[in-house]
XYZ file of C-alpha atoms in Angstrom:
721
model
C 0.060 -0.086 0.012
C 2.899 2.290 0.346
C 3.940 2.519 -3.218
C 4.508 5.507 -5.288
C 2.337 5.865 -8.293
C 4.512 6.388 -11.189
C 4.094 7.502 -14.777
C 2.646 4.784 -17.228
C 6.037 5.225 -19.284
C 7.701 3.994 -16.035
C 5.802 0.856 -15.823
C 6.284 0.281 -19.567
C 10.202 0.634 -18.893
C 9.991 -1.586 -16.237
C 8.542 -4.408 -18.547
C 11.011 -3.634 -21.405
C 14.050 -3.059 -19.516
C 13.652 -4.718 -16.186
C 14.021 -7.092 -14.541
C 17.506 -7.283 -15.959
C 19.379 -10.571 -15.131
C 22.885 -11.002 -15.501
C 24.953 -14.666 -15.557
C 26.738 -15.405 -12.341
C 29.933 -13.914 -13.335
C 32.293 -12.237 -10.983
C 33.154 -8.660 -10.858
C 30.477 -5.581 -11.342
C 27.261 -5.890 -13.245
C 25.261 -2.877 -14.506
C 22.178 -1.619 -15.793
C 21.745 1.896 -17.295
C 20.612 3.106 -13.538
C 23.106 1.016 -11.487
C 26.187 -0.865 -11.100
C 26.692 -3.700 -8.475
C 29.260 -5.971 -7.338
C 29.697 -8.725 -4.619
C 32.723 -7.773 -2.712
C 34.664 -9.190 0.389
C 35.730 -7.321 3.333
C 38.797 -9.384 3.892
C 41.278 -10.971 1.496
C 40.148 -14.639 2.477
C 37.986 -16.297 4.656
C 38.932 -18.741 7.670
C 37.287 -21.989 8.319
C 34.944 -21.925 11.348
C 34.673 -17.911 11.116
C 32.186 -15.599 10.084
C 33.470 -13.444 6.959
C 31.851 -10.214 5.639
C 30.938 -9.654 2.180
C 28.954 -6.530 0.938
C 26.679 -5.941 -2.300
C 28.470 -2.622 -3.519
C 26.090 -0.253 -5.271
C 26.878 2.711 -7.693
C 23.994 4.561 -8.482
C 23.653 6.687 -11.227
C 22.843 10.533 -10.449
C 18.969 11.047 -10.253
C 18.414 7.395 -8.966
C 18.098 5.917 -5.473
C 17.319 2.698 -3.985
C 15.765 1.740 -0.557
C 16.254 0.977 2.920
C 14.498 -2.233 4.707
C 11.554 0.391 5.389
C 11.320 2.251 2.067
C 9.050 4.974 3.577
C 6.017 6.032 1.556
C 7.186 4.408 -1.796
C 9.386 1.972 -3.472
C 10.672 -1.368 -1.932
C 13.849 -2.555 -0.220
C 16.684 -4.525 -1.870
C 16.347 -8.192 -1.741
C 18.713 -11.023 -1.828
C 18.438 -14.511 -3.016
C 21.561 -16.641 -2.002
C 23.206 -19.903 -3.738
C 25.681 -21.130 -1.478
C 27.971 -24.254 -0.973
C 26.909 -26.695 1.457
C 27.543 -25.470 4.999
C 27.847 -21.637 4.092
C 25.157 -19.443 5.621
C 24.608 -16.070 4.803
C 22.846 -13.440 7.455
C 20.732 -10.535 7.167
C 22.007 -7.374 5.529
C 23.456 -4.908 7.946
C 21.526 -1.861 6.688
C 23.614 1.549 6.771
C 21.750 4.584 8.069
C 19.763 5.580 5.121
C 19.106 9.140 3.774
C 15.727 10.800 4.247
C 14.416 12.002 0.689
C 11.558 13.762 0.256
C 9.768 13.635 -3.196
C 6.606 15.807 -3.657
C 4.152 14.565 -0.825
C 6.091 11.823 0.172
C 9.065 10.780 2.409
C 11.333 7.787 1.415
C 14.219 6.326 3.174
C 17.041 4.912 0.858
C 20.360 5.633 -0.680
C 22.028 7.318 -3.674
C 25.428 7.634 -5.096
C 27.647 4.847 -3.811
C 26.673 2.339 -0.684
C 27.691 -0.765 0.641
C 25.183 -3.478 1.941
C 27.448 -5.579 4.336
C 26.147 -9.277 5.206
C 27.684 -11.701 7.320
C 28.464 -15.117 6.033
C 28.905 -18.199 8.306
C 32.057 -20.093 6.901
C 31.817 -23.870 7.966
C 34.677 -25.528 9.952
C 35.003 -28.043 7.365
C 36.084 -25.712 4.640
C 39.342 -26.791 3.466
C 42.224 -23.954 3.284
C 43.502 -23.479 -0.280
C 39.787 -24.146 -1.834
C 37.465 -21.244 -3.028
C 33.957 -21.121 -1.949
C 31.578 -19.954 -4.968
C 29.072 -17.286 -3.635
C 26.403 -16.264 -5.850
C 23.414 -13.835 -4.991
C 20.317 -12.768 -7.121
C 20.003 -9.246 -6.145
C 16.769 -7.333 -6.861
C 17.057 -3.685 -6.755
C 14.163 -1.213 -7.213
C 15.773 1.731 -8.564
C 14.038 4.794 -8.924
C 13.957 8.501 -9.839
C 11.343 11.307 -9.329
C 9.261 10.066 -12.318
C 9.538 5.988 -12.394
C 10.874 3.049 -10.915
C 12.630 0.233 -12.524
C 13.032 -3.339 -10.774
C 16.813 -4.214 -11.832
C 17.948 -7.803 -11.048
C 21.381 -8.635 -11.393
C 23.143 -11.878 -10.590
C 26.412 -11.324 -8.654
C 29.055 -13.737 -7.859
C 32.236 -14.005 -5.830
C 34.841 -16.559 -5.219
C 35.937 -16.313 -1.678
C 39.546 -17.933 -0.872
C 39.757 -20.039 2.188
C 42.983 -19.863 4.142
C 44.310 -20.153 7.610
C 45.500 -17.218 9.704
C 44.036 -13.950 10.213
C 43.057 -12.214 7.070
C 43.985 -8.698 6.103
C 41.334 -6.307 4.666
C 40.627 -6.236 1.025
C 42.720 -3.285 -0.122
C 39.861 -2.028 -2.252
C 36.731 -2.216 -0.235
C 37.802 -3.673 3.133
C 38.171 -0.036 4.763
C 34.743 1.134 3.139
C 32.875 -1.954 4.498
C 34.453 -1.722 7.928
C 33.569 1.948 8.165
C 29.735 1.041 7.365
C 30.045 -1.689 10.178
C 31.248 0.788 12.668
C 28.692 3.413 11.926
C 25.573 0.844 11.593
C 22.903 1.142 14.140
C 23.131 -1.404 17.035
C 21.520 -2.137 20.375
C 23.059 0.071 22.949
C 21.192 -0.664 26.361
C 18.589 2.192 25.591
C 15.114 1.766 27.350
C 12.379 3.191 24.980
C 8.650 3.778 25.674
C 5.986 5.015 23.054
C 2.460 6.289 23.524
C -0.441 7.001 21.482
C -2.815 9.833 22.718
C -5.045 12.166 21.199
C -3.874 11.546 17.630
C -0.008 12.060 18.424
C 2.892 9.540 18.976
C 5.477 10.400 21.675
C 8.736 8.397 21.716
C 10.764 8.622 24.971
C 14.270 6.843 25.093
C 16.773 6.904 27.993
C 19.986 5.528 29.240
C 23.003 4.082 27.266
C 24.798 6.751 25.343
C 22.003 9.068 25.628
C 22.525 10.052 28.988
C 24.249 12.875 30.195
C 24.667 14.768 26.931
C 22.657 16.706 24.258
C 21.798 14.406 21.423
C 21.583 16.929 18.784
C 19.447 16.382 15.924
C 17.737 13.078 16.221
C 15.299 11.108 14.052
C 13.501 7.873 14.681
C 13.594 5.434 11.583
C 10.592 2.756 12.046
C 11.631 -0.630 10.799
C 7.954 -1.010 9.549
C 5.940 1.071 7.420
C 2.522 2.586 8.496
C 3.828 3.333 12.101
C 4.382 7.020 11.400
C 3.689 9.461 8.997
C 6.875 9.565 7.419
C 6.707 13.140 5.691
C 5.504 14.914 8.826
C 8.597 16.418 11.037
C 9.913 15.154 14.092
C 10.237 17.582 17.089
C 11.030 16.902 20.472
C 13.159 17.791 23.489
C 16.100 16.457 25.500
C 16.810 15.741 29.374
C 19.469 14.529 31.542
C 18.898 10.663 30.746
C 17.806 10.710 27.213
C 15.150 12.395 24.889
C 11.400 12.758 23.766
C 10.229 12.802 19.964
C 6.628 13.889 18.902
C 5.684 11.917 16.038
C 2.713 11.810 13.494
C 1.076 8.586 13.539
C 0.945 6.521 10.172
C -2.366 4.873 8.722
C -1.910 1.493 10.524
C -1.431 2.927 13.776
C -4.637 5.384 13.375
C -6.756 2.466 12.235
C -5.521 -0.316 14.642
C -3.600 1.628 17.504
C -0.394 0.492 19.133
C -0.499 -3.548 19.113
C 2.756 -4.228 20.378
C 6.529 -2.754 20.813
C 7.868 -0.709 17.766
C 11.178 -1.409 16.611
C 13.542 1.039 14.599
C 16.526 2.844 14.655
C 17.142 6.117 16.728
C 19.870 8.395 14.909
C 21.281 11.440 17.060
C 24.435 13.391 16.488
C 26.552 11.094 18.346
C 25.411 7.572 16.702
C 22.817 5.272 15.667
C 21.005 2.779 17.928
C 18.631 -0.004 17.379
C 15.822 0.511 20.096
C 12.467 -1.377 20.632
C 9.892 1.042 22.238
C 7.278 -0.740 24.315
C 3.962 0.912 24.832
C 3.865 2.515 28.075
C 4.381 5.971 29.917
C 7.359 8.178 29.244
C 10.503 7.432 31.311
C 11.699 9.957 33.755
C 14.551 12.153 32.689
C 13.620 12.104 28.862
C 12.888 15.922 28.690
C 13.576 19.213 30.413
C 17.012 20.306 29.309
C 16.133 22.037 26.071
C 14.728 21.609 22.279
C 16.311 19.032 19.829
C 17.730 20.571 16.772
C 15.943 20.151 13.475
C 17.080 17.384 11.155
C 17.708 18.300 7.404
C 16.235 16.100 4.412
C 18.394 14.576 1.936
C 17.010 14.877 -1.899
C 16.357 11.691 -3.787
C 18.989 10.952 -6.421
C 21.648 13.008 -4.690
C 19.910 16.384 -5.741
C 20.165 19.113 -3.107
C 17.141 19.271 -0.862
C 16.818 23.073 -1.700
C 16.810 22.768 -5.469
C 14.176 20.003 -5.443
C 12.121 22.025 -3.427
C 12.261 25.024 -5.415
C 11.494 22.900 -8.724
C 8.453 21.180 -7.122
C 7.058 24.630 -5.758
C 7.318 26.281 -9.053
C 5.617 23.242 -10.545
C 3.005 23.227 -7.691
C 2.307 26.979 -8.048
C 1.666 26.741 -11.787
C -0.426 23.734 -11.521
C -2.493 25.550 -8.824
C -3.255 28.429 -11.357
C -4.216 25.895 -13.927
C -6.199 23.932 -11.415
C -8.036 27.048 -10.294
C -8.730 28.042 -14.098
C -10.282 24.750 -14.822
C -12.325 24.859 -11.411
C -14.414 27.812 -13.061
C -15.781 24.863 -15.287
C -16.613 22.546 -12.221
C -20.452 21.942 -11.609
C -19.894 22.947 -7.889
C -19.261 26.776 -8.908
C -21.661 27.150 -11.252
C -24.340 28.958 -9.174
C -21.847 31.458 -7.756
C -20.231 32.112 -10.890
C -23.492 32.763 -12.612
C -24.248 35.262 -9.858
C -20.878 36.914 -10.561
C -21.150 37.016 -14.373
C -24.669 38.574 -14.044
C -23.320 41.153 -11.692
C -20.375 42.033 -14.063
C -23.108 42.566 -16.436
C -24.688 45.278 -14.465
C -21.463 47.070 -13.958
C -20.131 46.360 -17.670
C -20.872 49.917 -18.797
C -19.184 51.731 -15.782
C -15.712 50.848 -16.363
C -14.562 52.307 -12.931
C -17.289 50.254 -10.770
C -16.684 46.942 -13.081
C -12.695 47.480 -12.137
C -13.417 47.926 -8.569
C -16.072 44.926 -8.444
C -13.307 42.732 -10.221
C -10.507 43.372 -7.764
C -12.815 42.905 -4.845
C -13.962 39.584 -6.232
C -10.379 38.629 -6.483
C -9.739 39.893 -2.861
C -12.607 37.937 -1.482
C -11.294 34.632 -3.335
C -7.836 35.060 -2.018
C -8.842 36.004 1.492
C -10.978 33.022 1.454
C -8.294 30.576 0.158
C -5.880 31.963 2.812
C -8.338 31.503 5.678
C -9.075 27.810 4.433
C -5.160 27.042 3.772
C -4.105 28.512 6.978
C -6.731 26.597 9.104
C -5.989 23.543 7.036
C -2.198 23.597 7.664
C -2.595 24.682 11.476
C -4.840 21.699 12.099
C -2.335 19.366 10.280
C 0.622 20.778 12.174
C -1.324 19.991 15.337
C -1.909 16.547 14.199
C -5.078 16.544 12.498
C -5.222 13.879 9.541
C -7.320 16.217 7.329
C -7.116 17.281 3.606
C -9.027 19.655 0.963
C -12.689 19.679 1.620
C -11.924 19.002 5.262
C -14.776 21.867 6.344
C -17.375 19.589 4.408
C -16.728 16.543 6.703
C -18.089 18.446 9.470
C -22.126 18.198 9.794
C -22.468 21.392 11.398
C -20.294 23.208 8.525
C -22.318 21.352 5.947
C -25.594 22.455 7.679
C -24.549 26.136 7.936
C -23.864 26.169 4.276
C -27.088 24.580 3.360
C -28.790 27.294 5.206
C -26.484 30.097 3.796
C -27.308 28.685 0.357
C -30.802 29.155 1.174
C -30.395 32.613 2.355
C -28.850 33.661 -1.007
C -31.593 31.909 -3.131
C -34.312 33.859 -1.124
C -32.476 36.997 -1.794
C -32.343 36.364 -5.366
C -36.183 35.533 -5.509
C -36.892 38.842 -4.091
C -37.949 37.702 -0.662
C -35.714 40.034 1.151
C -32.904 42.581 0.018
C -29.403 43.627 0.970
C -28.332 47.099 0.695
C -30.451 49.885 -0.805
C -33.853 48.390 -0.485
C -36.213 47.450 -3.448
C -34.241 48.621 -6.798
C -35.468 49.106 -10.205
C -34.496 45.981 -12.540
C -32.372 48.073 -14.725
C -30.422 49.947 -12.194
C -29.967 48.184 -9.047
C -27.518 45.387 -7.889
C -28.582 41.992 -8.506
C -30.034 41.308 -4.862
C -26.382 41.295 -3.417
C -24.532 43.310 -1.059
C -23.939 46.927 -2.447
C -20.422 47.739 -4.302
C -17.104 46.245 -3.486
C -18.532 44.438 -0.593
C -20.894 42.435 -2.582
C -18.239 41.723 -5.117
C -16.044 40.245 -2.205
C -18.718 38.270 -0.364
C -19.410 36.695 -3.941
C -15.584 35.581 -4.260
C -15.810 34.098 -0.716
C -18.756 32.059 -1.551
C -17.249 30.795 -4.560
C -14.447 29.432 -2.546
C -16.503 27.844 -0.050
C -18.584 25.925 -2.442
C -15.651 25.171 -4.529
C -14.287 22.909 -1.929
C -16.456 19.544 -3.192
C -14.960 19.815 -6.608
C -11.270 18.887 -7.461
C -10.118 19.689 -11.008
C -7.090 18.462 -12.851
C -3.903 19.762 -11.794
C -5.202 20.466 -8.297
C -4.436 17.066 -6.732
C -0.359 17.393 -7.339
C -0.668 21.094 -6.347
C -2.396 20.838 -2.965
C -0.576 17.465 -2.157
C 2.700 19.084 -2.586
C 1.893 22.130 -0.698
C 0.715 20.322 2.389
C 4.161 18.985 2.761
C 5.940 22.371 2.044
C 6.738 24.906 4.406
C 4.170 27.060 5.144
C 5.115 30.270 3.474
C 5.297 28.175 0.104
C 2.131 26.447 0.997
C 0.041 29.471 1.252
C 1.552 30.845 -1.969
C 0.383 27.590 -3.704
C -3.068 28.002 -2.309
C -3.123 31.583 -3.450
C -2.070 30.499 -6.717
C -5.125 28.288 -6.799
C -7.467 31.271 -5.823
C -5.746 33.403 -8.497
C -6.527 30.947 -11.221
C -10.274 30.830 -9.814
C -10.775 34.631 -10.021
C -8.705 35.150 -13.141
C -11.393 35.208 -15.833
C -13.558 37.686 -14.025
C -10.512 40.008 -13.242
C -9.293 40.139 -16.795
C -12.915 40.834 -18.187
C -13.411 43.587 -15.580
C -10.143 45.074 -16.249
C -10.433 45.003 -20.027
C -13.005 47.735 -21.283
C -12.991 46.089 -24.892
C -14.495 42.891 -23.064
C -16.943 44.837 -21.092
C -18.291 46.810 -24.046
C -19.346 43.519 -25.639
C -21.413 42.805 -22.766
C -25.381 43.691 -23.029
C -26.545 46.481 -21.269
C -28.613 46.473 -18.126
C -32.683 46.033 -18.722
C -35.807 44.344 -17.577
C -34.061 41.113 -18.707
C -31.997 41.170 -15.607
C -34.955 40.890 -13.209
C -35.663 37.464 -14.987
C -32.199 36.516 -14.834
C -32.252 37.444 -10.973
C -35.272 35.051 -10.423
C -33.823 32.244 -12.633
C -30.379 32.263 -10.841
C -32.190 31.485 -7.427
C -33.004 28.161 -8.465
C -29.232 26.990 -8.742
C -29.031 28.201 -5.169
C -32.025 26.249 -4.170
C -30.736 22.860 -5.689
C -27.065 23.617 -3.989
C -28.972 24.053 -0.695
C -30.816 20.904 -1.350
C -27.871 18.969 -1.983
C -26.005 19.925 1.105
C -29.206 18.883 3.135
C -28.639 15.573 1.490
C -24.970 15.384 2.239
C -25.852 16.269 5.683
C -28.389 13.522 5.895
C -25.719 10.861 4.867
C -23.449 12.202 7.628
C -26.171 12.286 10.512
C -29.332 10.596 9.502
C -33.234 11.092 9.010
C -33.462 12.788 12.508
C -30.989 15.206 12.164
C -32.235 16.230 8.663
C -35.765 16.830 9.970
C -34.547 19.334 12.324
C -32.388 20.660 9.526
C -35.499 21.092 7.484
C -37.353 22.890 10.594
C -34.324 25.318 10.905
C -34.715 26.088 6.853
C -38.380 26.725 7.250
C -37.751 28.923 10.302
C -34.984 30.731 8.301
C -37.216 31.338 5.276
C -40.193 32.731 7.353
C -37.771 34.918 9.094
C -36.336 36.194 5.958
C -39.974 36.794 4.244
C -40.896 38.836 7.567
C -37.744 40.858 7.315
C -38.625 41.530 3.596
C -42.083 42.549 4.522
C -40.636 44.998 6.893
C -38.264 46.275 4.125
C -41.241 46.789 1.860
C -43.145 48.646 4.686
C -40.327 50.950 5.118
C -40.071 51.921 1.370
C -43.637 53.325 1.553
C -43.053 55.199 4.677
C -44.073 52.808 7.356
C -41.792 51.569 10.167
C -42.417 47.842 9.546
C -41.008 47.125 13.194
C -43.516 44.405 13.755
C -42.077 42.246 10.494
C -38.402 42.904 11.417
C -39.029 41.894 15.265
C -40.738 38.654 14.361
C -38.203 38.244 11.618
C -35.558 38.341 13.948
C -37.245 35.947 16.377
C -37.759 33.358 13.516
C -34.017 33.611 12.766
C -33.012 33.209 16.423
C -35.574 30.048 16.418
C -33.901 28.850 13.050
C -30.290 29.353 14.905
C -31.429 27.362 17.792
C -32.915 24.447 15.469
C -29.810 24.486 13.283
C -27.614 23.916 16.529
C -29.775 21.034 17.341
C -29.606 19.399 14.188
C -25.718 19.708 14.273
C -25.772 18.161 17.473
C -28.197 15.265 16.711
C -26.468 11.900 17.331
C -25.710 9.876 14.253
C -28.065 7.395 13.037
C -27.122 3.798 12.477
C -28.447 3.949 8.890
C -26.253 6.994 8.010
C -23.251 6.356 5.594
C -21.947 6.468 2.251
C -24.450 6.642 -0.509
C -24.099 3.648 -2.981
C -25.121 4.609 -6.494
C -27.666 2.172 -7.815
C -27.153 0.828 -11.407
C -25.925 -1.644 -13.465
C -22.442 -1.175 -12.090
C -20.130 -3.602 -10.265
C -20.830 -4.646 -6.534
C -18.370 -2.729 -4.111
C -17.208 -3.425 -0.504
C -15.584 -1.051 1.793
C -11.939 -0.060 1.743
C -9.287 -1.072 3.689
C -5.575 -1.858 3.473
C -6.173 -5.517 4.565
C -9.103 -5.716 1.987
C -6.638 -4.659 -0.964
C -3.667 -7.221 0.341
C -6.388 -9.890 0.583
C -7.599 -9.711 -2.844
C -4.018 -9.311 -4.436
C -2.896 -12.407 -2.482
C -5.808 -14.367 -4.342
C -4.398 -13.101 -7.487
C -7.341 -10.496 -8.178
C -6.922 -7.098 -9.609
C -8.408 -4.395 -7.180
C -10.095 -1.059 -8.262
C -10.310 1.303 -5.458
C -12.547 4.648 -5.257
C -11.611 6.965 -2.992
C -15.071 9.214 -2.704
C -17.392 11.371 -0.763
C -20.972 12.193 -0.851
C -20.007 15.868 -0.842
C -17.826 15.950 -3.870
C -19.551 16.546 -6.804
C -16.736 15.270 -9.273
C -16.707 11.968 -7.575
C -20.298 11.744 -7.851
C -20.397 12.606 -11.357
C -17.687 9.857 -12.257
C -19.522 7.203 -10.286
C -22.891 7.985 -12.323
C -21.135 7.906 -15.537
C -18.077 5.775 -15.529
C -18.250 3.550 -12.452
C -21.582 2.067 -12.466
C -22.027 1.382 -16.117
C -22.571 -2.096 -17.566
C -19.478 -1.914 -19.421
C -17.147 -1.386 -16.424
C -19.084 -4.040 -14.525
C -18.249 -6.547 -17.584
C -14.674 -5.469 -17.826
C -14.407 -6.205 -14.058
C -16.221 -9.578 -14.150
C -13.715 -10.687 -16.870
C -10.825 -9.985 -15.025
C -12.316 -11.151 -11.744
C -11.669 -7.458 -9.989
C -12.683 -6.405 -6.616
C -14.265 -3.102 -6.337
C -13.509 -1.282 -3.088
C -14.940 1.985 -2.120
C -13.094 4.242 0.491
C -15.831 6.853 1.713
C -14.485 10.375 3.110
C -17.750 11.835 3.537
C -17.234 12.053 7.408
C -13.567 11.898 8.757
C -11.510 8.772 8.311
C -8.136 9.280 9.309
C -7.001 6.157 7.820
C -8.512 7.204 4.426
C -6.457 10.561 4.682
C -3.382 8.948 5.359
C -3.666 6.865 2.347
C -4.536 9.692 0.053
C -1.231 11.498 1.268
C 0.757 8.403 0.579
C -0.157 8.944 -2.984
C 0.479 12.598 -2.993
C -3.153 13.781 -2.842
C -4.896 16.017 -0.305
C -8.539 15.226 -1.306
C -10.789 13.129 -3.182
C -11.548 11.722 -5.747
C -8.521 9.344 -6.096
C -8.927 6.035 -8.054
C -6.242 3.269 -7.767
C -6.123 0.114 -9.884
C -3.805 -2.527 -8.141
C -2.597 -5.335 -10.456
C -1.436 -8.733 -8.853
C 2.406 -8.989 -8.754
C 2.685 -5.334 -9.490
C 4.253 -2.973 -6.577
C 2.624 0.095 -7.559
C -0.907 0.935 -8.424
C -1.879 2.905 -11.391
C -3.593 6.260 -10.452
C -6.553 6.796 -13.041
C -7.491 10.252 -14.000
C -9.549 12.612 -11.922
C -12.297 13.008 -14.792
C -13.266 9.484 -15.702
C -14.952 7.991 -18.531
C -16.012 4.609 -18.967
C -13.699 3.783 -21.772
C -10.898 5.114 -19.315
C -11.630 2.382 -16.947
C -12.251 -0.425 -19.168
C -9.108 0.277 -21.144
C -7.169 0.303 -17.835
C -8.738 -3.146 -16.802
C -7.942 -4.757 -20.202
C -4.290 -3.803 -19.643
C -4.218 -5.888 -16.449
C -1.920 -9.139 -17.084
């Protein structure tokens, strides 16, 4: 499950160029990406002793291999030995890995040159003067920032057997010795680990940690899924050791701490193997100061700063493109239709159009900045959330439904904001007056845009969530700029404004017509609320909507009386009381207990039968040799629902899945689910939709496009071997 999705060209290259095998010939073997050789630390082996050999890797620039826990993507190097009778090879002595950040992922691996030592037991019956032929089939997953290739090389070494102490191999002995001396090993350190309020705390004391500042420190777990690898590890140190604050990984969030956690603790003074037992933090692990930060390495040997800059620029450009395309997505149609009508009103008043366009831009950018700030702050606090997180909250969904109802009632003429009743040809389209109305429209457009994810947005937002916060905020502002850009360009271009029709009686009819998309949006949000909570809470929301409509009608009646010289206080007072009752009912609806029948919607049709997603379900199906199609979706995601209705529930897709015996799993993100959030992050995504197609025997799933067609899904299933 922790495999990076690479471009289709990478997968094709893997089929064409790898795995690459060689005959068992002594000396270096190579592919275009890596050279490897089986070498000995000493010049000969002594009967009855333990010799050390090593897999020497010389990795091409721009490529890397992996540690025993590869992190969020890739796979560890594996060795398949063929040895003479009585000779036994031990486990790899893994050097300390590099921390290689790639987009929204964190990998643990190696670049450049590296030795993987392996102890080899030599039988006492080995005869001096002979040689022992050692052969190993080494499988390296060699990756760049765009693709992975499994390179298989068969390496051989004729190891001489002699009596007496063996000197070091003059070519490789010193380098292998240095790896062994710096390799992590147990050091009498007592460690504890605790999961509380969504955070992991690791405390380690004793041994070499006692009595000194450990300096920059980092914990590499032996198993994936224990921690959220890309998140920073902060902490403090004390007279006996240190404490690290970690973010839990998907498996930890899903199952908790089921037992001890093993790994490598790296400090400025050395690396140590530890086993952290669940329990309270040991005394003396904090109180002396904060730990210094640990710098990342960049994959493939590039500098971390250069890679971050390239990724940042790419993410910023993709964010602007995604924002532009977001204007074409169905969730923002109602709001943008309102803005288009308002722009038409000011089309022949160039200063006013310019002011409204810039105010709309300010509203979009300010709201994106606010949402991004809340999102980044919550993630920094350990919350597992992503794009669209606000719609996972039933109170927010209910509040937005009532807000859409208020906008629709305003457009229907039930009440007015601003200068009261206006003539159809001269007044604002039932909106807040002037630039304030344009600002509000921009803010509203951002709020309702959350259910949609446009092409290019997935990469941009996924990268932004693991960038330093100034860069992340700039990426979100780029998304807002793309969303507002068409209206800003029109408002600042007199030639385009002159082509718009002049205000007239047609605008009153348009105003009433635009109310209906807003009513539809309110109903849709109410449906999402029902999926999150149940029928009882939905009933309370309907009561709140009815009281809200009554209150706005009474307020509108008071406004009408004031236009003919009456005070209209009775209407206004009654309206305010109705609004207060609506607010109280809304609170009751938001706090109503979740009904047992509330849950993800299942589109009806001729499509394939589905089952809930889990990492275990994927692994089980793959172990049975069955492909797996995973649909990460949410009821509030309009793009998801369109894809499901048009592409995933068709008879053609069902037939293709039956032919391939594929399993269809649905990960529902309508309500908050930390395991799904972690899985999205593993694939560099911050929100839904995400479609993954797993093939048996293939490490990485294929990522299908965000905008699906039946043909795309069927063709992907046909390509499964």
